[in-house]
């Protein structure tokens, strides 16, 4: 195994769901899990295909209540291809007789290669090799090549391929009490050429029409039969010892959400009809991947580099340049499975900073997804009696709040109220992403138009949410839930929500400050337009200024409190719970099953206060606290880090990432442990079976950004690159390319204490680079080699 491939040797049914997620292939438009084509849905396997932004809404009866959920839809399965000898049983790894099995995910080329050897007795063997691709050049195409080679075996091999519209959403055991039948009106047919079959259907409530067509090519006639909801193609191949026979399956997928089509079925049939053969498809697919890797080049030695390359591969499959043409957000679990129902949370906060410096057109598209739903967010704010925009914690098709009313604790079997919709800080994450994107890309047009409209409405919501407290002489934001997620209410409280979550208040102050700065910097005609459209007046802006300086930040015992009253909560017997349960990442479920509640304890699921150290450089964080009237020196921050480090269970893959990022500057000796947890989160399935339900996209992108911005201290502000490297002993050598404003392929390389920066030749303006002890200007075509201070 090397950094160009990801391999699994041997067949292990218990590992199949994990492998299927990590071997998913996609192109930003759709993705298909790495399930074996001959295997149907069961407790071991879960084939799934998902198109970005394709959602449907169903109502289920749960715990005596009608519960409505919107899901990313599992689309018709294009994979099925099974085989058997002379009318015998269908051959699958689960049926035994497997004498060898290997999966190879080729990261550089976006190919999944599979080798399986079947021992058929009497020294007869059948070797199956498959190559699968989801085309990165043409986002509507996928292909599967299957090669059969016999040893000491003569006879007829029956091969059956299908398009299957009888699928449901059933990939997450916790959701199986919910209705998962999202497809209806499934019809199949044959094109003019019997080698091509088609399937059409639609979603039940969102009425998205889906068209799929498959072309089968083999050295034998193709027979067709229709078994609704399946279209089946069959060939009979003659096996001879030592001879290889090949079957190619090429598939096209369209939905009614696609631009520039009238009918998705017609588009799919036409596209598969003009698609070239497998070899030509492979060539153009490889070219597209070569171009992606050039723009996203990342060089890190050793095992960390191998894992980072896998992470980058999955980010590029979920959010590729094809995403720039779509109305989609960042699905928290990629296009790799059905966990979180394919919803969009705040994970873009961890994803966009990476994309901004490689694929800014994709970042812009993801921010436009938020802008298109600005009116829905304003409606949500009005429903709470506030002005401005309240973005949902979970978003899907149309921008309404998709957070479920109930969630299942699988440990206790009880359905419990879900109050995570009170995580209003998602609005600050959107504002932060707008600002960071515009700083990195130089896209002033977006900042002055759609970006400004979002920032101002989010700022307005925060200002209108703040209530002045005479006793504190400060403004307070009450009744929210912070990033921690464990704490939803005070012990014994009848209503959910907490007061003055420090992360929420500080980021709200940041949004208000940036919005005021933006208004000042806008060209006067544009500023006048915004003021007229939004009804802003001088009095409201004065309120913004006041709130941005007086939001309450609670402290206890010389550290920043996660929220008001946090320091009064009981201490948890951490050692006792670890001894009893070993894995206490989901401490909330453990305590609820015991009849207790995590609301009683100083315990966090993931970074909350420490998220501030992830978003803001030390200098900017000190400045924010100073504006709020608080001193935040190194000692206070170090004590705060230590306090929460000892009280966090890391029940989220994002937690290790944030702690590693923060500790790289606050306590470097301990940073690598958490960086490793972030790197291993999905490949080792540290969250206990969750990776099989879909990868954790935010954590994967965040590890890339840890190298790109965390270890380099890279900031894009004031029209310059600012660098303050903090190389870890375990990760002191790395290099990457980035796109900064008009410069494509700026190369940064750090080797111990030597920093090398190369700016490719172009007619763009020079780049100003600021280090803690000096500043340099780099003309296009120049390379600077800078020795960093000890």
PDB file of N, CA and C in Angstrom, residues 4-5 25 105-112 131-134 136 282 285-290 293 309 313 317:
ATOM      1  N   UNK A   4      -0.835   6.439  -2.895  1.00  0.00           N
ATOM      2  CA  UNK A   4      -1.678   6.578  -4.087  1.00  0.00           C
ATOM      3  C   UNK A   4      -2.856   5.616  -4.079  1.00  0.00           C
ATOM      4  N   UNK A   5      -2.844   4.656  -3.159  1.00  0.00           N
ATOM      5  CA  UNK A   5      -3.930   3.674  -3.117  1.00  0.00           C
ATOM      6  C   UNK A   5      -4.372   3.453  -1.676  1.00  0.00           C
ATOM      7  N   UNK A  25     -17.275   6.174  -4.664  1.00  0.00           N
ATOM      8  CA  UNK A  25     -16.791   6.962  -5.799  1.00  0.00           C
ATOM      9  C   UNK A  25     -17.831   8.026  -6.139  1.00  0.00           C
ATOM     10  N   UNK A 105      -8.591   0.996  -3.847  1.00  0.00           N
ATOM     11  CA  UNK A 105      -9.115   2.307  -4.217  1.00  0.00           C
ATOM     12  C   UNK A 105      -7.951   3.134  -4.737  1.00  0.00           C
ATOM     13  N   UNK A 106      -7.983   3.456  -6.006  1.00  0.00           N
ATOM     14  CA  UNK A 106      -6.912   4.240  -6.633  1.00  0.00           C
ATOM     15  C   UNK A 106      -7.233   5.723  -6.472  1.00  0.00           C
ATOM     16  N   UNK A 107      -6.495   6.377  -5.575  1.00  0.00           N
ATOM     17  CA  UNK A 107      -6.824   7.757  -5.234  1.00  0.00           C
ATOM     18  C   UNK A 107      -6.484   8.724  -6.358  1.00  0.00           C
ATOM     19  N   UNK A 108      -5.399   8.480  -7.052  1.00  0.00           N
ATOM     20  CA  UNK A 108      -5.010   9.431  -8.095  1.00  0.00           C
ATOM     21  C   UNK A 108      -5.944   9.386  -9.288  1.00  0.00           C
ATOM     22  N   UNK A 109      -6.630   8.261  -9.482  1.00  0.00           N
ATOM     23  CA  UNK A 109      -7.436   8.107 -10.689  1.00  0.00           C
ATOM     24  C   UNK A 109      -8.925   7.935 -10.426  1.00  0.00           C
ATOM     25  N   UNK A 110      -9.349   7.909  -9.166  1.00  0.00           N
ATOM     26  CA  UNK A 110     -10.764   7.776  -8.882  1.00  0.00           C
ATOM     27  C   UNK A 110     -11.335   6.464  -9.375  1.00  0.00           C
ATOM     28  N   UNK A 111     -10.589   5.380  -9.198  1.00  0.00           N
ATOM     29  CA  UNK A 111     -11.021   4.054  -9.636  1.00  0.00           C
ATOM     30  C   UNK A 111     -11.115   3.117  -8.443  1.00  0.00           C
ATOM     31  N   UNK A 112     -12.109   2.246  -8.463  1.00  0.00           N
ATOM     32  CA  UNK A 112     -12.206   1.172  -7.488  1.00  0.00           C
ATOM     33  C   UNK A 112     -11.965  -0.141  -8.231  1.00  0.00           C
ATOM     34  N   UNK A 131     -13.354  -2.993 -12.521  1.00  0.00           N
ATOM     35  CA  UNK A 131     -12.939  -1.595 -12.438  1.00  0.00           C
ATOM     36  C   UNK A 131     -14.199  -0.736 -12.467  1.00  0.00           C
ATOM     37  N   UNK A 132     -14.310   0.157 -11.509  1.00  0.00           N
ATOM     38  CA  UNK A 132     -15.497   1.009 -11.414  1.00  0.00           C
ATOM     39  C   UNK A 132     -15.072   2.466 -11.400  1.00  0.00           C
ATOM     40  N   UNK A 133     -15.839   3.305 -12.085  1.00  0.00           N
ATOM     41  CA  UNK A 133     -15.594   4.745 -12.036  1.00  0.00           C
ATOM     42  C   UNK A 133     -16.917   5.495 -12.037  1.00  0.00           C
ATOM     43  N   UNK A 134     -16.916   6.627 -11.371  1.00  0.00           N
ATOM     44  CA  UNK A 134     -17.980   7.622 -11.495  1.00  0.00           C
ATOM     45  C   UNK A 134     -17.297   8.818 -12.129  1.00  0.00           C
ATOM     46  N   UNK A 136     -15.364  11.761 -13.568  1.00  0.00           N
ATOM     47  CA  UNK A 136     -15.086  13.109 -13.073  1.00  0.00           C
ATOM     48  C   UNK A 136     -15.128  14.149 -14.191  1.00  0.00           C
ATOM     49  N   UNK A 282     -12.448   5.916 -19.557  1.00  0.00           N
ATOM     50  CA  UNK A 282     -11.377   5.879 -18.566  1.00  0.00           C
ATOM     51  C   UNK A 282     -10.336   6.948 -18.848  1.00  0.00           C
ATOM     52  N   UNK A 285     -11.676  10.357 -17.915  1.00  0.00           N
ATOM     53  CA  UNK A 285     -11.823  10.376 -16.456  1.00  0.00           C
ATOM     54  C   UNK A 285     -10.470  10.626 -15.788  1.00  0.00           C
ATOM     55  N   UNK A 286      -9.424   9.956 -16.259  1.00  0.00           N
ATOM     56  CA  UNK A 286      -8.088  10.136 -15.686  1.00  0.00           C
ATOM     57  C   UNK A 286      -7.584  11.549 -15.905  1.00  0.00           C
ATOM     58  N   UNK A 287      -7.872  12.112 -17.055  1.00  0.00           N
ATOM     59  CA  UNK A 287      -7.453  13.492 -17.332  1.00  0.00           C
ATOM     60  C   UNK A 287      -8.106  14.463 -16.352  1.00  0.00           C
ATOM     61  N   UNK A 288      -9.389  14.270 -16.112  1.00  0.00           N
ATOM     62  CA  UNK A 288     -10.094  15.151 -15.174  1.00  0.00           C
ATOM     63  C   UNK A 288      -9.499  15.055 -13.771  1.00  0.00           C
ATOM     64  N   UNK A 289      -9.176  13.826 -13.332  1.00  0.00           N
ATOM     65  CA  UNK A 289      -8.572  13.668 -12.009  1.00  0.00           C
ATOM     66  C   UNK A 289      -7.174  14.270 -11.954  1.00  0.00           C
ATOM     67  N   UNK A 290      -6.401  14.152 -13.017  1.00  0.00           N
ATOM     68  CA  UNK A 290      -5.068  14.781 -13.054  1.00  0.00           C
ATOM     69  C   UNK A 290      -5.179  16.279 -12.817  1.00  0.00           C
ATOM     70  N   UNK A 293      -5.942  16.994  -9.089  1.00  0.00           N
ATOM     71  CA  UNK A 293      -4.801  16.812  -8.190  1.00  0.00           C
ATOM     72  C   UNK A 293      -3.767  17.912  -8.356  1.00  0.00           C
ATOM     73  N   UNK A 309      -4.252  12.209   2.020  1.00  0.00           N
ATOM     74  CA  UNK A 309      -4.600  12.057   0.603  1.00  0.00           C
ATOM     75  C   UNK A 309      -5.959  11.379   0.446  1.00  0.00           C
ATOM     76  N   UNK A 313      -9.193  13.083  -1.283  1.00  0.00           N
ATOM     77  CA  UNK A 313      -9.926  12.351  -2.320  1.00  0.00           C
ATOM     78  C   UNK A 313     -11.431  12.415  -2.075  1.00  0.00           C
ATOM     79  N   UNK A 317     -14.486  14.322  -4.182  1.00  0.00           N
ATOM     80  CA  UNK A 317     -15.606  13.572  -4.753  1.00  0.00           C
ATOM     81  C   UNK A 317     -16.952  14.151  -4.346  1.00  0.00           C
TER      82      UNK A 317
END
